[in-house]
Structures are given as C-alpha cells and as structure tokens.
mmCIF file of C-alpha atoms in Angstrom:
data_model
loop_
_atom_site.group_PDB
_atom_site.id
_atom_site.type_symbol
_atom_site.label_atom_id
_atom_site.label_comp_id
_atom_site.label_asym_id
_atom_site.label_seq_id
_atom_site.Cartn_x
_atom_site.Cartn_y
_atom_site.Cartn_z
ATOM 1 C CA MET A 87 0.000 0.000 0.000
ATOM 2 C CA LEU A 88 1.398 3.393 -0.965
ATOM 3 C CA LEU A 89 0.077 6.894 -0.463
ATOM 4 C CA PRO A 90 1.062 9.958 -2.483
ATOM 5 C CA ASP A 91 3.074 12.629 -0.736
ATOM 6 C CA CYS A 92 0.952 15.398 0.781
ATOM 7 C CA ALA A 93 3.042 18.440 1.465
ATOM 8 C CA SER A 94 0.917 21.528 1.981
ATOM 9 C CA LYS A 95 -2.050 22.196 4.239
ATOM 10 C CA MET A 96 -5.251 23.113 2.482
ATOM 11 C CA SER A 97 -8.748 23.637 3.762
ATOM 12 C CA GLU A 98 -11.311 20.862 3.458
ATOM 13 C CA ASP A 99 -13.809 23.280 1.975
ATOM 14 C CA LYS A 100 -11.358 24.367 -0.696
ATOM 15 C CA LEU A 101 -10.928 20.802 -1.875
ATOM 16 C CA GLY A 102 -14.596 19.997 -1.512
ATOM 17 C CA CYS A 103 -13.539 16.893 0.342
ATOM 18 C CA ASN A 104 -16.247 14.746 1.864
ATOM 19 C CA SER A 105 -14.126 11.633 1.981
ATOM 20 C CA VAL A 106 -11.066 11.172 4.204
ATOM 21 C CA TRP A 107 -9.308 14.283 5.479
ATOM 22 C CA ASN A 108 -6.107 14.242 7.491
ATOM 23 C CA GLY A 109 -5.527 17.991 7.658
ATOM 24 C CA ASP A 110 -3.341 17.915 4.577
ATOM 25 C CA CYS A 111 -5.006 15.897 1.847
ATOM 26 C CA CYS A 112 -8.325 14.705 0.547
ATOM 27 C CA VAL A 113 -8.119 11.001 -0.213
ATOM 28 C CA ARG A 114 -10.871 9.742 -2.474
ATOM 29 C CA GLU A 115 -11.685 6.514 -4.236
ATOM 30 C CA GLY A 116 -9.671 7.278 -7.355
ATOM 31 C CA ASP A 117 -7.027 9.786 -6.330
ATOM 32 C CA ALA A 118 -5.467 11.782 -3.567
ATOM 33 C CA VAL A 119 -5.591 15.545 -4.028
ATOM 34 C CA CYS A 120 -2.655 17.549 -2.705
ATOM 35 C CA ASN A 121 -1.589 21.059 -3.712
ATOM 36 C CA GLY A 122 -4.598 21.089 -6.013
ATOM 37 C CA LYS A 123 -3.145 18.256 -8.079
ATOM 38 C CA ALA A 124 -4.325 14.672 -8.342
ATOM 39 C CA SER A 125 -1.900 11.796 -8.188
ATOM 40 C CA LYS A 126 -2.704 8.136 -8.311
ATOM 41 C CA GLY A 127 -2.159 5.927 -5.270
ATOM 42 C CA LEU A 128 -1.518 2.186 -5.429
ATOM 43 C CA PHE A 129 -3.945 1.411 -2.635
ATOM 44 C CA LEU A 130 -6.611 2.975 -4.827
ATOM 45 C CA ASN A 131 -5.561 0.985 -7.882
ATOM 46 C CA LEU A 132 -6.009 -2.478 -6.409
ATOM 47 C CA MET A 133 -4.145 -5.287 -8.131
ATOM 48 C CA PRO A 134 -5.461 -8.717 -7.114
ATOM 49 C CA LYS A 135 -2.429 -10.959 -6.627
ATOM 50 C CA LYS A 136 -2.484 -14.728 -6.462
ATOM 51 C CA PRO A 137 -0.939 -16.849 -5.151
ATOM 52 C CA GLY A 138 -0.382 -15.119 -1.832
ATOM 53 C CA LEU A 139 2.884 -14.815 0.070
ATOM 54 C CA SER A 140 2.174 -17.849 2.249
ATOM 55 C CA ASP A 141 2.259 -20.048 -0.858
ATOM 56 C CA PHE A 142 5.989 -19.283 -1.126
ATOM 57 C CA ALA A 143 6.841 -20.466 2.392
ATOM 58 C CA LYS A 144 9.533 -22.822 1.077
ATOM 59 C CA ASP A 145 11.016 -20.226 -1.294
ATOM 60 C CA PRO A 146 10.929 -16.813 0.453
ATOM 61 C CA ARG A 147 12.989 -15.026 -2.200
ATOM 62 C CA LYS A 148 10.543 -16.091 -4.884
ATOM 63 C CA GLY A 149 7.742 -14.906 -2.610
ATOM 64 C CA ALA A 150 9.258 -11.442 -2.397
ATOM 65 C CA GLU A 151 9.783 -11.375 -6.161
ATOM 66 C CA SER A 152 6.087 -12.138 -6.650
ATOM 67 C CA LEU A 153 5.435 -8.609 -5.361
ATOM 68 C CA ARG A 154 7.613 -6.969 -8.001
ATOM 69 C CA PRO A 155 4.793 -6.413 -10.548
ATOM 70 C CA MET A 156 2.858 -4.402 -7.958
ATOM 71 C CA LEU A 157 5.967 -2.457 -7.037
ATOM 72 C CA GLU A 158 6.641 -1.664 -10.685
ATOM 73 C CA GLU A 159 3.051 -0.494 -11.102
ATOM 74 C CA ALA A 160 3.506 1.819 -8.123
ATOM 75 C CA LEU A 161 6.692 3.229 -9.634
ATOM 76 C CA ARG A 162 4.778 3.863 -12.841
ATOM 77 C CA VAL A 163 1.667 5.574 -11.465
ATOM 78 C CA ILE A 164 3.248 7.696 -8.719
ATOM 79 C CA PRO A 165 5.283 10.665 -10.011
ATOM 80 C CA ALA A 166 9.024 10.110 -9.681
ATOM 81 C CA GLU A 167 9.498 13.287 -7.638
ATOM 82 C CA GLN A 168 7.143 11.847 -4.996
ATOM 83 C CA HIS A 169 8.757 8.426 -4.616
ATOM 84 C CA SER A 170 11.011 9.367 -1.707
ATOM 85 C CA THR A 171 8.116 10.895 0.241
ATOM 86 C CA THR A 172 5.557 8.177 -0.490
ATOM 87 C CA PRO A 173 5.302 5.663 2.383
ATOM 88 C CA LEU A 174 5.273 1.993 1.464
ATOM 89 C CA ARG A 175 3.656 -0.640 3.688
ATOM 90 C CA LEU A 176 2.944 -4.347 3.542
ATOM 91 C CA GLY A 177 0.597 -6.133 5.912
ATOM 92 C CA ALA A 178 0.357 -9.917 5.949
ATOM 93 C CA THR A 179 -2.646 -11.724 7.388
ATOM 94 C CA ALA A 180 -3.692 -15.165 8.626
ATOM 95 C CA GLY A 181 -1.915 -17.074 5.868
ATOM 96 C CA LEU A 182 1.438 -16.039 7.328
ATOM 97 C CA ARG A 183 0.242 -16.164 10.938
ATOM 98 C CA LEU A 184 -0.344 -19.894 10.523
ATOM 99 C CA LEU A 185 3.018 -20.788 8.968
ATOM 100 C CA PRO A 186 5.216 -23.015 11.156
ATOM 101 C CA GLY A 187 8.689 -22.247 12.455
ATOM 102 C CA ASP A 188 10.607 -19.388 10.858
ATOM 103 C CA GLU A 189 8.856 -19.542 7.493
ATOM 104 C CA ALA A 190 6.958 -16.277 7.995
ATOM 105 C CA VAL A 191 10.060 -14.542 9.393
ATOM 106 C CA ASN A 192 12.109 -15.570 6.359
ATOM 107 C CA LEU A 193 9.419 -14.395 3.950
ATOM 108 C CA LEU A 194 9.139 -10.976 5.572
ATOM 109 C CA LYS A 195 12.928 -10.607 5.637
ATOM 110 C CA GLU A 196 13.072 -11.027 1.856
ATOM 111 C CA VAL A 197 10.147 -8.638 1.385
ATOM 112 C CA ARG A 198 11.909 -5.972 3.469
ATOM 113 C CA THR A 199 14.991 -6.321 1.280
ATOM 114 C CA LEU A 200 12.916 -5.838 -1.866
ATOM 115 C CA LEU A 201 10.885 -2.892 -0.617
ATOM 116 C CA GLY A 202 13.876 -1.253 1.036
ATOM 117 C CA SER A 203 15.538 -0.872 -2.356
ATOM 118 C CA SER A 204 12.417 0.501 -4.055
ATOM 119 C CA GLY A 205 13.146 4.209 -3.650
ATOM 120 C CA PHE A 206 9.916 4.809 -1.740
ATOM 121 C CA MET A 207 9.787 6.015 1.852
ATOM 122 C CA PHE A 208 10.232 2.810 3.810
ATOM 123 C CA GLN A 209 10.916 1.529 7.302
ATOM 124 C CA PRO A 210 11.519 -2.175 8.022
ATOM 125 C CA GLU A 211 8.768 -2.266 10.661
ATOM 126 C CA TRP A 212 6.251 -1.286 7.986
ATOM 127 C CA VAL A 213 6.443 -4.879 6.741
ATOM 128 C CA ASN A 214 4.688 -6.957 9.355
ATOM 129 C CA ILE A 215 1.987 -9.463 10.119
ATOM 130 C CA ILE A 216 -1.127 -7.617 11.205
ATOM 131 C CA ASP A 217 -3.253 -9.319 13.802
ATOM 132 C CA GLY A 218 -6.793 -10.390 13.110
ATOM 133 C CA THR A 219 -8.252 -7.555 15.150
ATOM 134 C CA GLN A 220 -6.502 -4.990 12.953
ATOM 135 C CA GLU A 221 -7.699 -6.810 9.856
ATOM 136 C CA GLY A 222 -11.286 -6.777 11.112
ATOM 137 C CA SER A 223 -11.247 -3.126 12.095
ATOM 138 C CA TYR A 224 -9.714 -2.115 8.743
ATOM 139 C CA GLN A 225 -12.434 -4.085 6.958
ATOM 140 C CA TRP A 226 -15.120 -2.290 8.984
ATOM 141 C CA VAL A 227 -13.584 1.091 8.121
ATOM 142 C CA THR A 228 -13.352 0.189 4.424
ATOM 143 C CA THR A 229 -16.959 -0.949 4.185
ATOM 144 C CA ASN A 230 -18.451 1.988 6.032
ATOM 145 C CA TYR A 231 -16.213 4.486 4.249
ATOM 146 C CA LEU A 232 -17.271 3.247 0.829
ATOM 147 C CA ARG A 233 -20.931 3.305 1.879
ATOM 148 C CA GLY A 234 -20.619 6.874 3.142
ATOM 149 C CA SER A 235 -21.478 5.775 6.689
ATOM 150 C CA LEU A 236 -18.424 7.175 8.468
ATOM 151 C CA GLY A 237 -19.230 10.295 10.445
ATOM 152 C CA ARG A 238 -22.823 9.178 10.918
ATOM 153 C CA ARG A 239 -24.737 7.703 13.847
ATOM 154 C CA LEU A 240 -24.109 4.165 15.050
ATOM 155 C CA ASP A 241 -27.419 2.931 13.620
ATOM 156 C CA GLU A 242 -26.384 4.136 10.154
ATOM 157 C CA THR A 243 -23.245 1.990 10.104
ATOM 158 C CA VAL A 244 -23.069 -1.653 9.082
ATOM 159 C CA GLY A 245 -21.374 -4.615 10.704
ATOM 160 C CA ILE A 246 -19.043 -6.896 8.788
ATOM 161 C CA VAL A 247 -18.191 -10.581 8.716
ATOM 162 C CA ASP A 248 -15.100 -11.239 6.609
ATOM 163 C CA LEU A 249 -14.316 -14.877 5.855
ATOM 164 C CA GLY A 250 -10.738 -15.314 4.736
ATOM 165 C CA GLY A 251 -8.698 -18.451 4.231
ATOM 166 C CA GLY A 252 -7.101 -18.700 7.675
ATOM 167 C CA SER A 253 -9.430 -16.651 9.862
ATOM 168 C CA VAL A 254 -12.825 -15.003 10.035
ATOM 169 C CA GLN A 255 -13.387 -11.519 11.448
ATOM 170 C CA MET A 256 -16.522 -9.934 12.849
ATOM 171 C CA ALA A 257 -16.673 -6.192 13.559
ATOM 172 C CA TYR A 258 -19.410 -3.688 14.300
ATOM 173 C CA ALA A 259 -20.033 -0.500 16.259
ATOM 174 C CA ILE A 260 -21.505 -0.960 19.736
ATOM 175 C CA SER A 261 -23.199 1.303 22.267
ATOM 176 C CA ASP A 262 -21.421 3.248 25.010
ATOM 177 C CA GLU A 263 -22.982 0.923 27.581
ATOM 178 C CA ASP A 264 -21.703 -2.230 25.879
ATOM 179 C CA TYR A 265 -18.286 -0.622 25.471
ATOM 180 C CA ILE A 266 -18.062 0.202 29.185
ATOM 181 C CA ASN A 267 -19.242 -3.272 30.190
ATOM 182 C CA ALA A 268 -17.062 -5.154 27.710
ATOM 183 C CA PRO A 269 -14.974 -7.999 29.189
ATOM 184 C CA LYS A 270 -11.436 -6.941 29.993
ATOM 185 C CA ALA A 271 -8.673 -8.554 27.996
ATOM 186 C CA GLY A 272 -6.586 -11.019 29.955
ATOM 187 C CA LYS A 273 -2.838 -11.382 29.868
ATOM 188 C CA ASP A 274 -1.550 -11.854 26.299
ATOM 189 C CA GLU A 275 -5.088 -11.313 24.963
ATOM 190 C CA VAL A 276 -6.131 -8.705 22.411
ATOM 191 C CA ALA A 277 -8.893 -6.359 23.573
ATOM 192 C CA SER A 278 -12.176 -6.986 21.765
ATOM 193 C CA VAL A 279 -13.234 -3.327 21.872
ATOM 194 C CA GLN A 280 -11.523 -0.115 20.817
ATOM 195 C CA GLN A 281 -12.476 3.474 20.215
ATOM 196 C CA VAL A 282 -11.840 4.941 16.791
ATOM 197 C CA LYS A 283 -12.341 8.526 15.671
ATOM 198 C CA LEU A 284 -13.178 9.067 12.030
ATOM 199 C CA LEU A 285 -14.673 12.160 10.404
ATOM 200 C CA ASN A 286 -15.280 13.810 13.779
ATOM 201 C CA MET A 287 -17.250 10.839 15.091
ATOM 202 C CA THR A 288 -16.017 8.471 17.798
ATOM 203 C CA TYR A 289 -17.119 4.857 17.437
ATOM 204 C CA ASN A 290 -16.925 2.060 19.957
ATOM 205 C CA LEU A 291 -15.815 -0.796 17.759
ATOM 206 C CA TYR A 292 -16.168 -4.458 18.665
ATOM 207 C CA VAL A 293 -13.800 -6.714 16.730
ATOM 208 C CA HIS A 294 -12.948 -10.362 17.104
ATOM 209 C CA SER A 295 -10.811 -12.519 14.864
ATOM 210 C CA TYR A 296 -11.209 -16.291 14.923
ATOM 211 C CA LEU A 297 -7.927 -17.849 13.865
ATOM 212 C CA HIS A 298 -8.228 -21.321 12.279
ATOM 213 C CA TYR A 299 -11.845 -20.594 11.331
ATOM 214 C CA GLY A 300 -11.157 -19.248 7.867
ATOM 215 C CA LEU A 301 -12.614 -21.349 5.069
ATOM 216 C CA LEU A 302 -9.387 -23.104 4.066
ATOM 217 C CA ALA A 303 -8.245 -23.631 7.652
ATOM 218 C CA PHE A 304 -11.627 -25.039 8.647
ATOM 219 C CA ARG A 305 -11.435 -27.640 5.894
ATOM 220 C CA ALA A 306 -8.227 -28.857 7.523
ATOM 221 C CA GLU A 307 -9.959 -29.010 10.920
ATOM 222 C CA VAL A 308 -12.728 -31.156 9.449
ATOM 223 C CA PHE A 309 -10.240 -33.590 7.952
ATOM 224 C CA LYS A 310 -8.306 -33.742 11.238
ATOM 225 C CA HIS A 311 -11.490 -34.718 13.056
ATOM 226 C CA SER A 312 -12.216 -37.335 10.389
ATOM 227 C CA GLU A 313 -8.860 -39.120 10.663
ATOM 228 C CA GLY A 314 -9.329 -42.829 11.233
ATOM 229 C CA THR A 315 -12.896 -42.700 9.992
ATOM 230 C CA THR A 316 -14.897 -41.487 7.006
ATOM 231 C CA CYS A 317 -15.784 -37.860 6.321
ATOM 232 C CA PRO A 318 -19.470 -37.021 5.716
ATOM 233 C CA CYS A 319 -18.584 -33.718 4.046
ATOM 234 C CA VAL A 320 -16.889 -34.939 0.870
ATOM 235 C CA ALA A 321 -18.693 -36.329 -2.137
ATOM 236 C CA LYS A 322 -18.654 -39.854 -3.460
ATOM 237 C CA ASP A 323 -15.787 -40.358 -5.948
ATOM 238 C CA PHE A 324 -13.545 -37.962 -3.979
ATOM 239 C CA GLU A 325 -9.899 -38.974 -4.192
ATOM 240 C CA GLY A 326 -6.693 -37.493 -2.930
ATOM 241 C CA SER A 327 -5.717 -35.345 0.009
ATOM 242 C CA TYR A 328 -6.046 -31.786 1.218
ATOM 243 C CA MET A 329 -2.946 -29.668 1.775
ATOM 244 C CA TYR A 330 -3.055 -26.687 4.121
ATOM 245 C CA ALA A 331 -0.229 -24.774 5.844
ATOM 246 C CA GLY A 332 2.257 -27.394 4.696
ATOM 247 C CA VAL A 333 0.317 -30.300 6.219
ATOM 248 C CA LYS A 334 -1.336 -33.020 4.156
ATOM 249 C CA HIS A 335 -4.725 -34.272 5.346
ATOM 250 C CA MET A 336 -6.213 -37.503 4.069
ATOM 251 C CA ALA A 337 -9.957 -37.908 3.661
ATOM 252 C CA ALA A 338 -11.732 -41.250 3.558
ATOM 253 C CA VAL A 339 -15.024 -41.126 1.680
ATOM 254 C CA ARG A 340 -18.155 -42.909 2.830
ATOM 255 C CA ASP A 341 -19.678 -45.386 0.395
ATOM 256 C CA GLU A 342 -22.817 -43.272 0.150
ATOM 257 C CA GLY A 343 -20.827 -40.044 -0.204
ATOM 258 C CA SER A 344 -21.547 -36.752 1.527
ATOM 259 C CA HIS A 345 -24.574 -36.264 3.752
ATOM 260 C CA TYR A 346 -25.891 -32.845 4.749
ATOM 261 C CA MET A 347 -27.118 -33.620 8.282
ATOM 262 C CA ASP A 348 -24.045 -35.653 9.232
ATOM 263 C CA CYS A 349 -21.726 -32.993 7.830
ATOM 264 C CA ARG A 350 -23.675 -30.328 9.690
ATOM 265 C CA ALA A 351 -23.307 -32.222 12.980
ATOM 266 C CA LEU A 352 -19.544 -32.490 12.483
ATOM 267 C CA VAL A 353 -19.218 -28.789 11.648
ATOM 268 C CA VAL A 354 -21.230 -27.780 14.732
ATOM 269 C CA LYS A 355 -19.002 -29.984 16.892
ATOM 270 C CA ILE A 356 -15.796 -28.451 15.550
ATOM 271 C CA LEU A 357 -17.211 -24.930 15.835
ATOM 272 C CA ASN A 358 -17.433 -25.525 19.583
ATOM 273 C CA VAL A 359 -20.766 -23.752 20.000
ATOM 274 C CA ASP A 360 -21.456 -25.494 23.317
ATOM 275 C CA HIS A 361 -18.337 -24.089 24.966
ATOM 276 C CA ALA A 362 -18.981 -22.551 28.376
ATOM 277 C CA CYS A 363 -19.917 -18.863 28.073
ATOM 278 C CA LYS A 364 -18.793 -16.550 30.877
ATOM 279 C CA HIS A 365 -20.584 -13.573 29.364
ATOM 280 C CA LEU A 366 -24.197 -12.607 28.788
ATOM 281 C CA LYS A 367 -24.022 -13.946 25.249
ATOM 282 C CA CYS A 368 -21.322 -15.658 23.203
ATOM 283 C CA THR A 369 -20.729 -16.623 19.602
ATOM 284 C CA PHE A 370 -18.720 -19.867 19.738
ATOM 285 C CA GLY A 371 -15.715 -21.053 21.670
ATOM 286 C CA GLY A 372 -16.853 -18.967 24.660
ATOM 287 C CA VAL A 373 -16.184 -15.672 22.847
ATOM 288 C CA TRP A 374 -18.236 -12.612 23.859
ATOM 289 C CA ASN A 375 -20.449 -11.530 20.970
ATOM 290 C CA GLY A 376 -20.173 -7.773 21.515
ATOM 291 C CA GLY A 377 -23.696 -7.306 22.812
ATOM 292 C CA GLY A 378 -25.453 -6.876 19.464
ATOM 293 C CA GLY A 379 -27.477 -3.700 18.969
ATOM 294 C CA ASP A 380 -27.976 -1.212 16.156
ATOM 295 C CA GLY A 381 -24.502 -1.637 14.661
ATOM 296 C CA PHE A 382 -25.198 -5.332 14.064
ATOM 297 C CA LYS A 383 -28.605 -4.980 12.405
ATOM 298 C CA GLN A 384 -27.206 -4.472 8.908
ATOM 299 C CA LEU A 385 -24.508 -6.960 7.967
ATOM 300 C CA PHE A 386 -22.110 -7.008 5.051
ATOM 301 C CA VAL A 387 -20.420 -10.388 4.624
ATOM 302 C CA ALA A 388 -17.385 -10.583 2.400
ATOM 303 C CA SER A 389 -14.579 -12.570 0.792
ATOM 304 C CA PHE A 390 -15.292 -16.318 0.596
ATOM 305 C CA PHE A 391 -18.973 -15.793 1.372
ATOM 306 C CA PHE A 392 -19.348 -13.933 -1.905
ATOM 307 C CA ASP A 393 -17.146 -16.311 -3.882
ATOM 308 C CA LYS A 394 -18.949 -19.461 -2.729
ATOM 309 C CA ALA A 395 -22.337 -17.882 -3.347
ATOM 310 C CA VAL A 396 -21.263 -17.408 -6.959
ATOM 311 C CA ASP A 397 -19.944 -20.988 -7.184
ATOM 312 C CA ALA A 398 -23.182 -22.421 -5.790
ATOM 313 C CA GLY A 399 -25.477 -20.325 -7.957
ATOM 314 C CA ILE A 400 -26.862 -18.328 -5.027
ATOM 315 C CA ILE A 401 -25.582 -15.328 -6.962
ATOM 316 C CA ARG A 402 -26.459 -16.045 -10.579
ATOM 317 C CA ASN A 403 -24.974 -12.955 -12.173
ATOM 318 C CA LYS A 404 -21.217 -13.204 -11.719
ATOM 319 C CA LYS A 405 -20.736 -9.574 -12.712
ATOM 320 C CA VAL A 406 -22.656 -8.062 -9.781
ATOM 321 C CA ALA A 407 -20.675 -6.314 -7.059
ATOM 322 C CA SER A 408 -23.021 -7.315 -4.227
ATOM 323 C CA ALA A 409 -26.202 -9.249 -3.554
ATOM 324 C CA VAL A 410 -28.762 -9.332 -0.749
ATOM 325 C CA VAL A 411 -29.545 -12.881 0.399
ATOM 326 C CA ALA A 412 -30.636 -14.811 3.483
ATOM 327 C CA PRO A 413 -28.361 -17.385 5.194
ATOM 328 C CA SER A 414 -31.038 -19.992 4.497
ATOM 329 C CA GLU A 415 -29.995 -19.829 0.848
ATOM 330 C CA PHE A 416 -26.598 -21.267 1.835
ATOM 331 C CA GLU A 417 -28.373 -24.121 3.602
ATOM 332 C CA ARG A 418 -30.551 -24.812 0.577
ATOM 333 C CA ALA A 419 -27.492 -24.910 -1.676
ATOM 334 C CA ALA A 420 -25.608 -27.104 0.805
ATOM 335 C CA LYS A 421 -28.396 -29.682 0.863
ATOM 336 C CA LYS A 422 -28.331 -29.792 -2.924
ATOM 337 C CA PHE A 423 -24.576 -30.243 -3.324
ATOM 338 C CA CYS A 424 -24.229 -32.658 -0.399
ATOM 339 C CA SER A 425 -26.713 -34.980 -2.113
ATOM 340 C CA LEU A 426 -24.574 -35.284 -5.249
ATOM 341 C CA SER A 427 -21.541 -37.358 -6.169
ATOM 342 C CA LEU A 428 -18.562 -35.651 -7.772
ATOM 343 C CA ALA A 429 -19.567 -37.117 -11.121
ATOM 344 C CA GLU A 430 -23.041 -35.617 -10.758
ATOM 345 C CA ILE A 431 -21.603 -32.241 -9.777
ATOM 346 C CA VAL A 432 -19.383 -32.292 -12.869
ATOM 347 C CA GLN A 433 -22.364 -33.149 -15.040
ATOM 348 C CA ARG A 434 -24.693 -30.518 -13.589
ATOM 349 C CA PHE A 435 -22.108 -27.790 -12.944
ATOM 350 C CA PRO A 436 -19.457 -28.259 -15.659
ATOM 351 C CA LYS A 437 -17.969 -24.780 -15.191
ATOM 352 C CA LEU A 438 -17.187 -25.374 -11.518
ATOM 353 C CA LYS A 439 -13.441 -25.989 -11.179
ATOM 354 C CA GLU A 440 -12.182 -29.239 -9.659
ATOM 355 C CA GLN A 441 -10.719 -27.695 -6.497
ATOM 356 C CA LYS A 442 -14.030 -25.957 -5.832
ATOM 357 C CA ARG A 443 -16.412 -28.839 -6.497
ATOM 358 C CA LYS A 444 -14.416 -31.213 -4.265
ATOM 359 C CA TYR A 445 -15.182 -29.135 -1.173
ATOM 360 C CA ILE A 446 -18.366 -27.272 -2.033
ATOM 361 C CA CYS A 447 -20.618 -29.380 0.210
ATOM 362 C CA LEU A 448 -18.356 -28.752 3.204
ATOM 363 C CA ASP A 449 -17.830 -25.077 2.388
ATOM 364 C CA LEU A 450 -21.542 -24.288 2.132
ATOM 365 C CA VAL A 451 -22.433 -26.217 5.283
ATOM 366 C CA TYR A 452 -19.731 -24.364 7.186
ATOM 367 C CA GLN A 453 -20.794 -20.951 5.923
ATOM 368 C CA TYR A 454 -24.415 -21.539 6.892
ATOM 369 C CA ILE A 455 -23.543 -22.873 10.358
ATOM 370 C CA LEU A 456 -21.017 -20.084 10.942
ATOM 371 C CA LEU A 457 -23.596 -17.374 10.242
ATOM 372 C CA VAL A 458 -26.596 -18.932 11.967
ATOM 373 C CA THR A 459 -25.258 -21.123 14.774
ATOM 374 C CA GLY A 460 -21.953 -19.341 15.299
ATOM 375 C CA PHE A 461 -22.895 -15.680 14.966
ATOM 376 C CA GLY A 462 -26.568 -16.033 15.850
ATOM 377 C CA ILE A 463 -27.990 -14.547 12.654
ATOM 378 C CA ASP A 464 -31.572 -15.498 11.875
ATOM 379 C CA PRO A 465 -31.680 -17.858 8.855
ATOM 380 C CA ASN A 466 -34.152 -15.541 7.125
ATOM 381 C CA GLN A 467 -32.450 -12.229 7.967
ATOM 382 C CA LYS A 468 -31.203 -10.473 4.861
ATOM 383 C CA VAL A 469 -27.463 -9.858 4.682
ATOM 384 C CA THR A 470 -25.421 -8.244 1.928
ATOM 385 C CA LEU A 471 -22.833 -10.401 0.202
ATOM 386 C CA VAL A 472 -20.259 -7.935 -0.982
ATOM 387 C CA LYS A 473 -17.218 -7.944 -3.241
ATOM 388 C CA LYS A 474 -17.262 -4.331 -4.363
ATOM 389 C CA ILE A 475 -19.192 -1.267 -3.233
ATOM 390 C CA LEU A 476 -20.413 1.487 -5.519
ATOM 391 C CA HIS A 477 -18.710 4.666 -4.360
ATOM 392 C CA ARG A 478 -18.976 7.937 -6.259
ATOM 393 C CA GLY A 479 -19.704 6.214 -9.534
ATOM 394 C CA SER A 480 -17.013 3.534 -9.263
ATOM 395 C CA GLU A 481 -17.112 -0.014 -7.938
ATOM 396 C CA VAL A 482 -14.367 -0.295 -5.312
ATOM 397 C CA GLU A 483 -13.044 -3.526 -3.803
ATOM 398 C CA ALA A 484 -14.393 -3.945 -0.272
ATOM 399 C CA SER A 485 -11.169 -5.226 1.293
ATOM 400 C CA TRP A 486 -9.170 -4.303 4.380
ATOM 401 C CA PRO A 487 -6.128 -2.579 2.740
ATOM 402 C CA LEU A 488 -8.195 0.524 1.989
ATOM 403 C CA GLY A 489 -9.109 0.753 5.673
ATOM 404 C CA SER A 490 -5.425 0.504 6.522
ATOM 405 C CA ALA A 491 -4.704 3.363 4.118
ATOM 406 C CA ILE A 492 -7.443 5.454 5.698
ATOM 407 C CA GLU A 493 -5.848 4.767 9.080
ATOM 408 C CA LEU A 494 -2.572 6.123 7.782
ATOM 409 C CA VAL A 495 -3.977 9.391 6.461
ATOM 410 C CA SER A 496 -6.706 10.142 8.980
ATOM 411 C CA GLY A 497 -5.005 9.490 12.300
ATOM 412 C CA TYR A 498 -7.245 6.495 13.003
ATOM 413 C CA GLN A 499 -5.797 4.472 15.848
#
C-alpha cells in the first residue's frame, strides 16, 4: 500500500472533500488531491495478486519477487518526484500467521529487502503481520467508508463478517454501555473493543478474529477430526488429500458419499458452539459476541462468502458487485450439493473448477452454520454479500487494505 506525498495544508472546503481528510489531503476513491493536483495511489488501484505470500513459504525469495509487478506499477503511477516521500507498507494476514517455524520470518525478511531498495519512503517495521483484530477493524472502516457511513450515527453503520482463508473476522459499532461493560482482555489477549475517531465521530468498535476458522483452515480441521474414519462432508468419488499450511490431510469417503445432516453435525461440533460462556451472550468457543445492537442490524459479509455464493449459484450474475440474500440460501445450496456425487456435480455444474467442487458441500455447510449457529444470525435475515461497493460512480473492492490506508492518512488508531 502506498500513499502519495501530501506536502501543503489546504482547507477541506477548498478541496470539496467529503471523503477522508487528514488535515493535509483529501483522499478519495480514485485519487489523492494535494496542492490542487491529483496523483494516483496504489492502494486505490487495487491489483489482485495470487498466489499469496504464504504459498511461497519454502522459497521466500521467490515470494518477495512475486510482489515486483505491484511495485513496478507503483513506480509507474506515482510521479518520480514523490517516490522518496511516499510511504510503502505491507501487511500480511492469517496465511502467514499460521506458517510453522521461521517460514513467515524468512518471507518478511526477503520482502523488506525488496521494498527497502524501491526508492519509496520505507521503514523495516512497515512490513509486518497484522493481527486479526486490525484486519477486522480495517475491513469495517473500508466498508463503512465506501458506503458513506463514516461520520454518521451508530445505527447508520453496518457490521461486517469477513471470511478469509485462515481466519474469520466480525466487527461492528456498539453502544457506550456495551463498550463500558465489555470484558477486559486477559494477559496476552487482544482487547475486543476499541475506540476509533473518524470524520469527527467516535465509534466504539467491537472486533474479534477467529484464527483457524477461515474457510481453508476449517477444511483442515474437518479432515483432522475425520482421521481414522470417514468424512461425511466430501462427495462420493472424492480422491486425494487436502494440503493446508504445509500439512497433508487424508480424507476417507463414505460409500454413500456426503450427507448434509451428518456434515452439519460435524461442523457444529468443531465450531465448539457449546463451549462454556462466561458472558451474557457468546458466539462460539466462549467468545463474547459484543452485545449486538444497532450496529449489528445491517450486515455485510465478504470474501469467501461472496465467492462461494457465486460458485453455488446463489448469486447467478457473476458480474454483480453485491447481492442481498438470506443465510437460508446457503443451507438450501448445501443440501443440494451434499446430495450429489462428484460425477453428478461435474455433469450438472461443468464450469465449476475441480478444487471448488471437491469441497463445495463442506464449504456451504460451514458458511451456513457459521452465520446462523456461530454468529446467531436469523436464517431468514437479509445480509449483503459484498465484493465491491459502488462509491462515487465507481465499484471499489471492499477489502481491508483501503481501511489501513485510511488509518494512515486520517489518524485512526
């Protein structure tokens, strides 16, 4: 993520800025205006990059080199005279948090070497692994910023559930009363509440990140629990193994194939929803749920939720940026796919790629149970599946890096 240099102080009124203002610059969805001139910023020109850094755990130098195309794009779009005053950051998420041994350390070391020679403003500590709470709060800021909700009342904001590969984050604004009564963080624990000030409004933000409960990580948990027996979540004709975080998991298939109710029971067990709750209300694993309230009434769910909804046909138009659905639609799709063999899935859904169809029963069951049993959302409550948000005439990716950029320019803590 890079931000253009902002040298002189200008008034907000002069720029007509109703986006993010840090006292120096007006940062908008397509540019950052400083000294009356517009200059492109990389964090506003998102470049989807796959595979991610964690996929290069065994070859850290190659992992760093995989970032070079983005770095070259930044060098191209940001004026040369601003390179030395343009800060450059990299934040890694759950994929690196879950790597064993020194693999993450070695990856970040190579990345620091690459970025340190870029010519941009850079400090080694700007390459780091952000914790899940930061990721969740950045995602909340991104979503509400793009919707134009920042600076408005709590009941005009939306909550977010962001399902990544290694973790899932939930974040929403809570009342003053819930903030005051929030459980205190224990030793070595991350506080679940924080106060953030954005656009002259202070929000009490509840954030919790559930490591190992991302979609890809949860698949591994299911296969771990199925070792020595058959797995009810994989279809008949399934062959092979599942690799995650450098560990291979074998899956034995039942003669009759996948079964929705049996898979559901296994997912509920692993989700640990019956864990003792020391608070008034918990999600799963004994985690306080934040108290609910107005900030939780409208939910935007992102990342793998959107992708799997497209795969399963819940979202039929692949070109849409968002869609309003009920969690029950995930259950309906799960029942359908869990009743099919792999051969039948191939026949009925020929465009669905192999790596997706192998796990689609499990993925849909998990997503439904996570929303309804884990987070307590009514099966018929409408939620917004979101990939991009329409903002000032442009569809902008609803992902956490933009929130991180806003933090950098607005003094958000």
